[in-house]
Amino acid sequence: MKKHILSIAIFFIATGFPSLTFAADIIVQPADVPLAGPHARQQLLVLARDGTQVIGDRTATAKFTSSNTAVAKIDEAGVVTPVADGDAVITATVNGQTATAKVHVSKMKEPSPWSFRNHVVAVLTKVGCNSGACHGALAGKGGMKLSLRGYDVESDFFVLTRQVGARRVDMLEPAKSLMLLKPTRKLPHGGGLRLEADSSDYQVILDWITSGAVGPKDSDPRIERLEVFPTSAVLKPKDKLNLVVRAWYSDGHAEDVTRWARFGSSEDQVATVNEDGLVAVAGHGEAGIHATFKNRVASLTIASPFPNNIAAAEFEKSPRTNFIDQNVLAKLQALHLPPSPPCTDREFIRRTYLDAAGILPTAEEVQRFLADASPTKRAKLIDALLERPEYVDYWAYKWSDLLLVSSRKLPQQDMWSFYRFVHTSVADNKSWDQFAREVVTASGSTLQNGAANYFVLHKDFSELTEATSVTFLGMSITCARCHNHPLEKWTQDQYWSMANLFSRVSLKNGDRGGEVFVQELPAGDVPHLRRGVPMPPAPLDAKPMKLEDSASRREYFAQWLTSPENPYFAKAIVNRVWKNFMGRGLVEAEDDLRETNPPSNWPLFDALVQDFVQHKFDMKHLIRTIMNSAAYQRSSQPRPENLADDRFYSHYLVHRLPAEVILDAYSQVTGVPTKFDQVYTGVEGGTAATQNYPMGTRALQLPDSQVASNFLNSFGRPERLQTCSCERQQEATVSQALHLNNGQTLNDKLRAKNGRIDQWLNSKMSDADAVAQIFELALCREPTAAEAKNFAALLKEAAEDRKSSRRESLEDLFWAVLSSKEFLFIR
């Protein structure tokens, strides 16, 4: 009998039968509760758990008891408060199930005043007094200026206790202090009601003033880490879950800071979170919930599986080529999203050529690939593509976008020198760590060492610091220039410590036109914007150098940047390359790698980064790994059950061709190259000159974004003015539609003499062959029977119309295919 029941259970588990549920146990989090001092308190959560996964919040229905009420008490809501030093055990009971948490109380007899740094500023931040919309604005509000979100506690203390005749803090009658009367609306307040007079936050400020309004001290404990409970949960739409946030400080004590934390969700359509840390599940998918307190961030994942009944066997039989597929399929199975089948060979060859090299395969290349019966032909095609010169052109262009290679800020000679450095690096498959190291430590003549032009483009120390962060770390720290970052953990001090790494870069004009020498000075510092003194030079979260250290600061930065232990460097480039092939970054946008912006698949991201580092930052290895995965080779056709998926890679994500690739593809299909000319101002005497690129130069071979092209501008070519992926626009616009309909680019190619249309006219190609060949050339497939019939009918009708010529009918045929969504998108 037991064997029979076990067999049924195994069957239901394997088939993913959705209504089968098992009795979950309960746990209490946090399970260990240190309470230090009489002000300490800790909210406990009682969570339903299936195995190791949290599946519900049972706190509201739990009954709590303390094993020693002389040490710790607990109320009906699950809040533990200290009574005396000692230990106690809290027991939670739900429907006969029990779970416990250990409590340790200490320092009850020691003074425990509220801290301005750690508590008063936390209250002001939570209620919004120091937000950008209130007193934290650049010019403040109502005559009071506080630092944004309390990044400068010394200045805030002075403003609150010394300005306005010290009336904001009344030491004789604390309750009459302006910082209490105004936010409670007992006096007129432009910011409205911010504090309730009977709230715990009001009491914190009142007690602080009553205790003498002590300012920030060097001995104040500093926050070291933040944690959130639970760390993950699997819930259903309409479920709710309370969060608890705990901060750990440098003196070893911990505090429940849930009431002062700020919360946010990466996907509001999946789960929202209110200001009290209550998560509400809104839909299916996965969301990252982040909690921020001071300059620390903690996060958790909320998963809400789709209501699909997918047998486990379907995931087991899905192709697995490498670790990418293991991680993708694990995520899909957890979310009940079935994978689409593999793409066809025709879809694969078009996709790979466009994604890896920015070109279309020729009809002959397609036929050879289709005729190859080898089971490894896809892998062989990938290997062959990575050795083609078009692959080098494509990725050199991509990295030139990233590095802002352009004659807008560089003389022509220097622009070419920089581009040749990038192009040669791609051709040599230079490892990404070596490439980055050569850029950030470049010295010498900009004409001889192209990488040195990076410092000519970014002459200002702040601009250099921020561009380097986005380029090689995939994150923006610009906000931290003026104040602590509002969405990340980076502080203003950290920003200026990093900026001081580049303080000794010097530029000197050379003897030749346009030549600049980049060199390292033996001394020099960048002063902190607010403090007015230099900060010890240090990369983000790294050990600082001493100000008097004579070692090269850029070399020190390069060692940190390219270290295998750097948690940001490899992630940044892996995410960029992943997006190129998969249509969406694991983190989106691709250069927004914040702790508050989690990846869609953490295990996959970590595995990709680890593999990339283990293979010594080999770019071709990374590209080959992605392209060989079954995830990349999946069909773009969604199944009904995975139609809503736009980030977990259950099917290939369709994405539009870049502007340059579209233009080159038009030239390739029509047989008419694009003529590129560039007028620029010479570096000597301001004379105008013209750069005539050889006929046949492809858009992806242009070194400079300043080459005039209305088509490229309309379709989103970046100007290379700022280091941001947002410069390249991929959205469809009315301008693009007008350009295809009435613009000269495509229409001129169709009308051009000696192009492919002329060749077909001279060979008297039949209608059927014309339709078949344009589909092969542009879409790498045969037309369907319906398409062949409809196009043949249109060509025949045009031939019978005496007002239209054979050329015009072929032009219309080309235009219809080349302006179609199927042509303009990678599928």
mmCIF file of C-alpha atoms in Angstrom, residues 321 345 348 369-382 628 633:
data_model
loop_
_atom_site.group_PDB
_atom_site.id
_atom_site.type_symbol
_atom_site.label_atom_id
_atom_site.label_comp_id
_atom_site.label_asym_id
_atom_site.label_seq_id
_atom_site.Cartn_x
_atom_site.Cartn_y
_atom_site.Cartn_z
ATOM 1 C CA THR A 321 24.377 21.879 -24.768
ATOM 2 C CA ASP A 345 18.529 25.588 -39.914
ATOM 3 C CA PHE A 348 19.743 29.617 -37.372
ATOM 4 C CA PHE A 369 24.679 24.684 -44.691
ATOM 5 C CA LEU A 370 21.354 23.025 -45.423
ATOM 6 C CA ALA A 371 23.080 20.258 -47.385
ATOM 7 C CA ASP A 372 25.496 19.492 -44.551
ATOM 8 C CA ALA A 373 24.250 16.410 -42.696
ATOM 9 C CA SER A 374 26.826 16.632 -39.901
ATOM 10 C CA PRO A 375 25.327 16.784 -36.368
ATOM 11 C CA THR A 376 28.006 19.351 -35.481
ATOM 12 C CA LYS A 377 27.384 21.670 -38.412
ATOM 13 C CA ARG A 378 25.998 24.464 -36.226
ATOM 14 C CA ALA A 379 29.069 24.486 -34.018
ATOM 15 C CA LYS A 380 31.312 24.447 -37.113
ATOM 16 C CA LEU A 381 29.390 27.365 -38.607
ATOM 17 C CA ILE A 382 29.859 29.361 -35.396
ATOM 18 C CA ASN A 628 26.217 27.009 -28.996
ATOM 19 C CA GLN A 633 19.190 28.204 -30.829
#
